[in-house]
PDB file of C-alpha atoms in Angstrom:
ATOM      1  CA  UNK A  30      14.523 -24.377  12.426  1.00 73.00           C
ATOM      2  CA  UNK A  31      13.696 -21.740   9.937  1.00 78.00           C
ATOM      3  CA  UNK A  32      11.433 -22.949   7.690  1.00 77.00           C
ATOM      4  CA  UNK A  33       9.703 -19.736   5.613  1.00 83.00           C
ATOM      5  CA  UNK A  34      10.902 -17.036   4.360  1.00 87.00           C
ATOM      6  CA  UNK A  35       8.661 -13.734   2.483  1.00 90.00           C
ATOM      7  CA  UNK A  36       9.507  -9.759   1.430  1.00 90.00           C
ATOM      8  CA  UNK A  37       6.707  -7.731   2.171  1.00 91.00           C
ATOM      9  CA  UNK A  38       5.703  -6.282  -1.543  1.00 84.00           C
ATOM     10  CA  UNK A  39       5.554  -2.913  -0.472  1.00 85.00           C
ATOM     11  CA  UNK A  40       8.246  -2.420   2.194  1.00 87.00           C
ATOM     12  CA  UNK A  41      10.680  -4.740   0.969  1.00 86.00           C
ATOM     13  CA  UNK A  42      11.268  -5.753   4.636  1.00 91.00           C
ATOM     14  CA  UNK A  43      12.268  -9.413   5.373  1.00 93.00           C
ATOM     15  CA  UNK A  44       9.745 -11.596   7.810  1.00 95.00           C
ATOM     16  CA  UNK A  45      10.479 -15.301   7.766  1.00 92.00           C
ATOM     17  CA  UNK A  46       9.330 -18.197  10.910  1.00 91.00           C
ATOM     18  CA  UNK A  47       9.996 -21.464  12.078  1.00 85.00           C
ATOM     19  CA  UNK A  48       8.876 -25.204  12.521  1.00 75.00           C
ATOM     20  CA  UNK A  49       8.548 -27.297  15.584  1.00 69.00           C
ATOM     21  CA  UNK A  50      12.787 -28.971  14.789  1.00 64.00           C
ATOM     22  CA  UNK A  51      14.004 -25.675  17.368  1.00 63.00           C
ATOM     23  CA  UNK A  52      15.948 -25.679  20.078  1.00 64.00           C
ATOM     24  CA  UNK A  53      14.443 -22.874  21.787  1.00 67.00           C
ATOM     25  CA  UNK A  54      10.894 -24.159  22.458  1.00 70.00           C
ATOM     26  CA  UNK A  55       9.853 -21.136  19.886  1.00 74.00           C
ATOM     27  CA  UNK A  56       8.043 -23.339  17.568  1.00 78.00           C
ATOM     28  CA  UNK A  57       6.069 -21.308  14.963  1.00 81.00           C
ATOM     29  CA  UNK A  58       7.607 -18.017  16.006  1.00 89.00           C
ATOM     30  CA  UNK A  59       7.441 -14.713  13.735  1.00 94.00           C
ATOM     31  CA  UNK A  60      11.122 -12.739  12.996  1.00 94.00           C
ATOM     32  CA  UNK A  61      12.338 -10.152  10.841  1.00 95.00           C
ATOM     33  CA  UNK A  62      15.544 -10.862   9.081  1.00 93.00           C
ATOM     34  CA  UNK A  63      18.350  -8.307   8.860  1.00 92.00           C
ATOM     35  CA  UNK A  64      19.207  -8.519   5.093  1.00 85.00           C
ATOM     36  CA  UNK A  65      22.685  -7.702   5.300  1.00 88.00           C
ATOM     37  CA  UNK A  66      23.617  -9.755   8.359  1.00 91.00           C
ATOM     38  CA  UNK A  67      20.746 -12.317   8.602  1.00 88.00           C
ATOM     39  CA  UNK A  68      19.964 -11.444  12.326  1.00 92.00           C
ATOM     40  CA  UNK A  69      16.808 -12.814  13.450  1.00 91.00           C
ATOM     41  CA  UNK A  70      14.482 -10.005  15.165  1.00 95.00           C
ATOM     42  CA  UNK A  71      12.022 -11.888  16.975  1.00 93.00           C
ATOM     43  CA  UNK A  72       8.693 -10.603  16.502  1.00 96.00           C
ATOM     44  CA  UNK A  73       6.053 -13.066  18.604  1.00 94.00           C
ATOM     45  CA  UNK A  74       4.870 -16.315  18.785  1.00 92.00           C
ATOM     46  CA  UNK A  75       2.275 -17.328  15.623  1.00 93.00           C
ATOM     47  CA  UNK A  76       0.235 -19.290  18.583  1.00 92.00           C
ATOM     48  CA  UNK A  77       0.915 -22.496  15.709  1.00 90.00           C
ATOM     49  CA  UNK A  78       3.156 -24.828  16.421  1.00 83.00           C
ATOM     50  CA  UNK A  79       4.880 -25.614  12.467  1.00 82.00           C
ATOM     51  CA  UNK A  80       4.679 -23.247   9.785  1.00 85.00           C
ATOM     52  CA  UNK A  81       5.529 -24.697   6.907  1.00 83.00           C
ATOM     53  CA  UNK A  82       5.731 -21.230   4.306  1.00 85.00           C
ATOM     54  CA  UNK A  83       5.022 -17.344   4.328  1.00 90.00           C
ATOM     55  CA  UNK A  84       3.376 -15.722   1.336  1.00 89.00           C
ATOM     56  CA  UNK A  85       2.803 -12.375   1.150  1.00 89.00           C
ATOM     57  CA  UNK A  86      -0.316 -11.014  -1.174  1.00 86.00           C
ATOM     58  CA  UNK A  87      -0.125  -7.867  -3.177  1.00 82.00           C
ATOM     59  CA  UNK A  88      -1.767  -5.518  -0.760  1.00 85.00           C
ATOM     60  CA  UNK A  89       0.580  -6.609   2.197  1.00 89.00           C
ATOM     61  CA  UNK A  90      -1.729  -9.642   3.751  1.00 92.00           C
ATOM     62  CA  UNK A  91       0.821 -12.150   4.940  1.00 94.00           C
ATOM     63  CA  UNK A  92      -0.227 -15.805   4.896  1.00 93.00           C
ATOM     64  CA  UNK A  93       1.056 -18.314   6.063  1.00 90.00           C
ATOM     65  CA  UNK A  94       0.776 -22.725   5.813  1.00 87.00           C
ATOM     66  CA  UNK A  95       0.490 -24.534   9.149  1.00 86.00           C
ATOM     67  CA  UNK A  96       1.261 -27.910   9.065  1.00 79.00           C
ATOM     68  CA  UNK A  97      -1.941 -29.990  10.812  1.00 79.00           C
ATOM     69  CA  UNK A  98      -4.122 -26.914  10.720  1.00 84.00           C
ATOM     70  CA  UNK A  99      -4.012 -24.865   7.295  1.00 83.00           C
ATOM     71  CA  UNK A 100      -4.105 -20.932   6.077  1.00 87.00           C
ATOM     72  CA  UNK A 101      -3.307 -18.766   8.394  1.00 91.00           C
ATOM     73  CA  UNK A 102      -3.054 -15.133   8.591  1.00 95.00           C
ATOM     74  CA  UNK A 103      -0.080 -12.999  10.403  1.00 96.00           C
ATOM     75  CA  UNK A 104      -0.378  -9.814  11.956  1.00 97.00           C
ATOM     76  CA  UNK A 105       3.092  -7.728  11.018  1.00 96.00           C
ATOM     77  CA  UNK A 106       3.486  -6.262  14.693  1.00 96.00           C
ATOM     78  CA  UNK A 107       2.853  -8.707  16.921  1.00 97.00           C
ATOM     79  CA  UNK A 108       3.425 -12.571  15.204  1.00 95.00           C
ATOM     80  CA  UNK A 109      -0.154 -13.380  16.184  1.00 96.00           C
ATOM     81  CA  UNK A 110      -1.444 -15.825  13.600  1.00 96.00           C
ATOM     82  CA  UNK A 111      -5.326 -16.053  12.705  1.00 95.00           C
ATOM     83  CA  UNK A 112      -6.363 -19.648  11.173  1.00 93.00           C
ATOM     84  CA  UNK A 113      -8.721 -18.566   7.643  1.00 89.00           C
ATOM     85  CA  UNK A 114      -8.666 -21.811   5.962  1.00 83.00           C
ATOM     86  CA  UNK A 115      -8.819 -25.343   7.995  1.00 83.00           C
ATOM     87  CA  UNK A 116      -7.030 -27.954   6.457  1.00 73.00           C
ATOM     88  CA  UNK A 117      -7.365 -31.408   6.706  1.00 60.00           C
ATOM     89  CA  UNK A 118      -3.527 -32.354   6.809  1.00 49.00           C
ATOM     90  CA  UNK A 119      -4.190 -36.045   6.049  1.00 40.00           C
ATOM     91  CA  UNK A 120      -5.889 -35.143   2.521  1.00 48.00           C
ATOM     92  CA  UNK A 121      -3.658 -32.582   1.770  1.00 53.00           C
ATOM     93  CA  UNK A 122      -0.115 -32.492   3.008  1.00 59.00           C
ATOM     94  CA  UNK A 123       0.939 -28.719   2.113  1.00 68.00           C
ATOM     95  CA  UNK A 124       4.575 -28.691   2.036  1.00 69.00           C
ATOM     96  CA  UNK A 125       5.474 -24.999   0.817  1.00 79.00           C
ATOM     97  CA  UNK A 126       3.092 -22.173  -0.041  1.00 81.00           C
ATOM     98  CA  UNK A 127       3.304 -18.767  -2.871  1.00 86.00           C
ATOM     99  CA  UNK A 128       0.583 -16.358  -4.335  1.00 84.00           C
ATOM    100  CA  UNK A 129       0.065 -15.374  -7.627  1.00 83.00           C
ATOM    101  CA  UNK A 130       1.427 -11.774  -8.077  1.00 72.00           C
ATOM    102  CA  UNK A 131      -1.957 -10.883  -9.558  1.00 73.00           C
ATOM    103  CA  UNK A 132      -3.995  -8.317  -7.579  1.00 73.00           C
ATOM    104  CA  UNK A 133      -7.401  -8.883  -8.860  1.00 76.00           C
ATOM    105  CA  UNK A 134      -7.026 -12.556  -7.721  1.00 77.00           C
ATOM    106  CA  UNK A 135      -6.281 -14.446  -4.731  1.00 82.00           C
ATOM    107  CA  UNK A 136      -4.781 -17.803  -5.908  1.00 87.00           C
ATOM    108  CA  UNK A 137      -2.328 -19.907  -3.835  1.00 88.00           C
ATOM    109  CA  UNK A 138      -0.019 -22.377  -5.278  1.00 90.00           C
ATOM    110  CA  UNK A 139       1.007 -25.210  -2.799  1.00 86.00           C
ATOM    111  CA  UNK A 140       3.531 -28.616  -3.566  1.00 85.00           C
ATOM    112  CA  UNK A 141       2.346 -31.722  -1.578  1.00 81.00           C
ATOM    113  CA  UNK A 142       5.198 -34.413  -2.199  1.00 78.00           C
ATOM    114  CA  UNK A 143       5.607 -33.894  -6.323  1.00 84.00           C
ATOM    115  CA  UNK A 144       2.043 -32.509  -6.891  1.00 89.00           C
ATOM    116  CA  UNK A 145       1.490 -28.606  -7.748  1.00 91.00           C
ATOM    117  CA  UNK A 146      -1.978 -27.604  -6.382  1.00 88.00           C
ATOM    118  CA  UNK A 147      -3.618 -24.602  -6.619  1.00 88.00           C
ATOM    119  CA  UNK A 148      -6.260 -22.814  -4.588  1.00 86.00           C
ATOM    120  CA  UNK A 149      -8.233 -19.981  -6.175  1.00 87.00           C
ATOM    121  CA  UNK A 150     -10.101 -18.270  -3.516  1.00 83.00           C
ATOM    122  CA  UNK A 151     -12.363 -16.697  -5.604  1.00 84.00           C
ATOM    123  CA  UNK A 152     -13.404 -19.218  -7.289  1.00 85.00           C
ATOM    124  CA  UNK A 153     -13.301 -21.703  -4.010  1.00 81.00           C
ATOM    125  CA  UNK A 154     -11.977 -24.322  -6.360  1.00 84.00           C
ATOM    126  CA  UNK A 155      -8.538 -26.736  -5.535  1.00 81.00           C
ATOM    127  CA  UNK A 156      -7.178 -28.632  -7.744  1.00 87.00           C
ATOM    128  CA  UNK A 157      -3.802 -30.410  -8.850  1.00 90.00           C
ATOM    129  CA  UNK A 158      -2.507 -28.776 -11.845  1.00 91.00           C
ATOM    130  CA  UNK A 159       0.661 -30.429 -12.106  1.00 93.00           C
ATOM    131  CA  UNK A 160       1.926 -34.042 -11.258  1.00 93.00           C
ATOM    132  CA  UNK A 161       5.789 -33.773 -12.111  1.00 90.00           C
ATOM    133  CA  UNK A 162       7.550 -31.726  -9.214  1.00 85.00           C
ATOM    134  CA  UNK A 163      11.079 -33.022  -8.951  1.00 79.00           C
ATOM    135  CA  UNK A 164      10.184 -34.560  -5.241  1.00 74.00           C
ATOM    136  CA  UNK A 165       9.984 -32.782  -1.922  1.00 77.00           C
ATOM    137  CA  UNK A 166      10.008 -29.204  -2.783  1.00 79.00           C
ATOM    138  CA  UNK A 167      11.581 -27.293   0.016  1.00 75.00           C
ATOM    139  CA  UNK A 168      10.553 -23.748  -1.186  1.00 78.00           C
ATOM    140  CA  UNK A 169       8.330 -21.640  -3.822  1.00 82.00           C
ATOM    141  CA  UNK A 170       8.192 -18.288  -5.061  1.00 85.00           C
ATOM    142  CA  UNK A 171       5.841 -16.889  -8.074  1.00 84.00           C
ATOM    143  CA  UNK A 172       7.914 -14.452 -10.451  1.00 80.00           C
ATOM    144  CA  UNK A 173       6.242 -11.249 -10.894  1.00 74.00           C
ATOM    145  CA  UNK A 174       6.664  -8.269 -13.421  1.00 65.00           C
ATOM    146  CA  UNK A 175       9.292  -6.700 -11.506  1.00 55.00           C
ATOM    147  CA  UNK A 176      11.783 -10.028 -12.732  1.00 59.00           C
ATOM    148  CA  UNK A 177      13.345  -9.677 -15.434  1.00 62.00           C
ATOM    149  CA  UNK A 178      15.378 -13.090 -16.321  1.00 65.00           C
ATOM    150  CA  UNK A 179      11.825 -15.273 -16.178  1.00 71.00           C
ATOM    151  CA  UNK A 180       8.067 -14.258 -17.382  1.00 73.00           C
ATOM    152  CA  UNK A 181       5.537 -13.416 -14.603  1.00 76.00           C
ATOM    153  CA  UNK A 182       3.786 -16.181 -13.475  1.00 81.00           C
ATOM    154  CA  UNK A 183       6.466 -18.940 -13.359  1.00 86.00           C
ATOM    155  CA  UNK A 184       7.723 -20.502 -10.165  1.00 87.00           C
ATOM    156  CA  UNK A 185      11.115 -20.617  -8.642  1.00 84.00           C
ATOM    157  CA  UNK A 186      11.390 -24.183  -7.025  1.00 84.00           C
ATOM    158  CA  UNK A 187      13.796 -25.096  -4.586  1.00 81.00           C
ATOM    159  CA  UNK A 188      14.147 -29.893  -4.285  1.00 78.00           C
ATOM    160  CA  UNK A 189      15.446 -31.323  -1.327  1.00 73.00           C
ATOM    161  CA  UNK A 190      18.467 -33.110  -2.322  1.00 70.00           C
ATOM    162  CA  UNK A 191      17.931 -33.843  -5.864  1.00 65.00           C
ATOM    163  CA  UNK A 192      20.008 -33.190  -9.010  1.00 58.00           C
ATOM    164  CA  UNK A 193      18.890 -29.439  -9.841  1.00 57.00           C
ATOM    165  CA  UNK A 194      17.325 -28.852  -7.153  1.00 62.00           C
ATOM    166  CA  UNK A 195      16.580 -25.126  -7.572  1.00 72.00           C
ATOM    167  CA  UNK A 196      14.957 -24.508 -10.846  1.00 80.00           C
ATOM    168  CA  UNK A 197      12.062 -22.384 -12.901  1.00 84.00           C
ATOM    169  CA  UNK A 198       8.900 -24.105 -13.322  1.00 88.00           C
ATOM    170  CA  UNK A 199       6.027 -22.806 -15.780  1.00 90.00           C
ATOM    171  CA  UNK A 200       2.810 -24.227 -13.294  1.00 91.00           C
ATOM    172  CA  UNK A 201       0.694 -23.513 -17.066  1.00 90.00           C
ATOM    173  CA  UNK A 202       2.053 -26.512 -18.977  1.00 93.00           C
ATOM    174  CA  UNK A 203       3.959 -28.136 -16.144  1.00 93.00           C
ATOM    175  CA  UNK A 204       7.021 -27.917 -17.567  1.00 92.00           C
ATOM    176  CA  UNK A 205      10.713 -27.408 -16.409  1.00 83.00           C
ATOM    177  CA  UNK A 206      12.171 -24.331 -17.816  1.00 77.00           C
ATOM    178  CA  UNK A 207      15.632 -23.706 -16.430  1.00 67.00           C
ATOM    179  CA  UNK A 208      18.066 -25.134 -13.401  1.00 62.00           C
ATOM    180  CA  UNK A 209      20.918 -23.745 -11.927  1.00 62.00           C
ATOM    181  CA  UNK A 210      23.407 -26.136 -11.089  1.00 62.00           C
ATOM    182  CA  UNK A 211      26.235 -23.683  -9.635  1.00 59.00           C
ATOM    183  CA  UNK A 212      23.764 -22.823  -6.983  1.00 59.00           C
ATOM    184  CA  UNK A 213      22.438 -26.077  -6.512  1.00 57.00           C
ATOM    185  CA  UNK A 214      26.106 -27.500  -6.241  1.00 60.00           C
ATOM    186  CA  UNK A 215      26.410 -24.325  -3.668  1.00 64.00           C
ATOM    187  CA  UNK A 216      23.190 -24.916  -1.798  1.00 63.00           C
ATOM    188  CA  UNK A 217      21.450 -28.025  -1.174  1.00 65.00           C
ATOM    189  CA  UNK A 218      18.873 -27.953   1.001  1.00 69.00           C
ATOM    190  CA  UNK A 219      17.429 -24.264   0.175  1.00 74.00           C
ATOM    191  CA  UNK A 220      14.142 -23.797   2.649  1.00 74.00           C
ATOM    192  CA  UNK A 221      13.156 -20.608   1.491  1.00 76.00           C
ATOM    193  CA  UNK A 222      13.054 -18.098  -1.534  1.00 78.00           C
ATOM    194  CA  UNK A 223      12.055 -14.254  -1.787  1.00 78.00           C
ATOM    195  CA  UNK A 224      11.526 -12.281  -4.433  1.00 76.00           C
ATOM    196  CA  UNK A 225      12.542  -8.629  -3.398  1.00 73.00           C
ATOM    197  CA  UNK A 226      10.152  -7.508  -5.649  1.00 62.00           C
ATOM    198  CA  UNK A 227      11.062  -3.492  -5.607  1.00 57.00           C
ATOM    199  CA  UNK A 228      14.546  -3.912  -6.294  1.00 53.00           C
ATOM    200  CA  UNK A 229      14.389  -6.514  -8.683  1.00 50.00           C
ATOM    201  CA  UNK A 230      12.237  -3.819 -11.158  1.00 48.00           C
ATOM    202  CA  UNK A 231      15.485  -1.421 -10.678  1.00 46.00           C
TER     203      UNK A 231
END
């Protein structure tokens, strides 16, 4: 039941976990993914029961959404997960999780249902900054620099079974910029999306 999936910014190595939908009894466990094969390299239990998304912030910090319980840090080596933010899942129903690409800020966008929030750290503000999400959005990823088909600071948005369900979003002026309907056609119930942030600037 993989459910996240993140590229560490500086390694380029693939970490990605899983909800409480597994047949295993590893619910909120911590892998590495072979890129070439897609192997799953278990790394350790989280100690959470249903992470919803990874996001990894420029200076390496992986973070993670728990459903019922909130942030979460991971430690790399040993899966471990550290709870930074409590969450009231009843107010806020987190279902996917990205950081800007910014390193001078810490600012999390998260999709509840059709609703964009965003949480700047810094400023310890939340807020809904867009209303008009296509419906349950499965998985998001901020562009950065390093992209060179979208402007840094858009989102890549993957919908659960919707007509273009994988698309760009500009979180600025809520507005739709692109979809992709061969890969929606191809792939319809995306849970995860990556930036590889290294090669993408080659």
């Amino acid at each position: 039941d993989i459910e996240a999936l993140a590229i560490h910014p500086k390694t380029n190595l693939i970490y990605t976990a899983s909800g409480d939908d597994v047949t295993n009894e590893n619910n909120g466990h911590f892998y590495m993914v072979d890129g070439q094969t897609g192997e799953l390299f278990p790394v350790g239990s989280t100690g959470f029961n249903e992470i919803e998304d990874l996001a990894f912030s420029p200076d390496g910090t992986l973070w993670a959404w728990v459903k019922g319980d909130g942030l979460i840090t991971i430690d790399l080596t040993t899966g471990t997960g550290h709870l930074e933010i409590a969450s009231n899942a009843s107010q806020v129903l987190v279902e996917e999780l990205t950081l800007s690409k910014e390193k001078d800020r810490t600012v999390f966008y998260g999709s509840a249902n059709t609703e964009l929030w965003v949480y700047d750290m810094d400023a310890n503000t939340l807020d809904v900054a867009c209303t008009n999400l296509f419906g349950e959005t499965k998985a998001l990823e901020m562009v950065s620099d390093g992209l060179q088909i979208l402007p840094a600071g858009f989102l890549l948005v993957a919908t659960h079974n919707v007509p273009f369900g994988l698309h760009a979003f500009n979180p600025e002026t809520c507005e739709v910029i692109t979809a992709d309907e061969t890969l929606t056609n191809k792939f319809k119930d995306v849970e995860g999306i990556a930036l590889p942030i290294n090669a993408c600037a080659k």
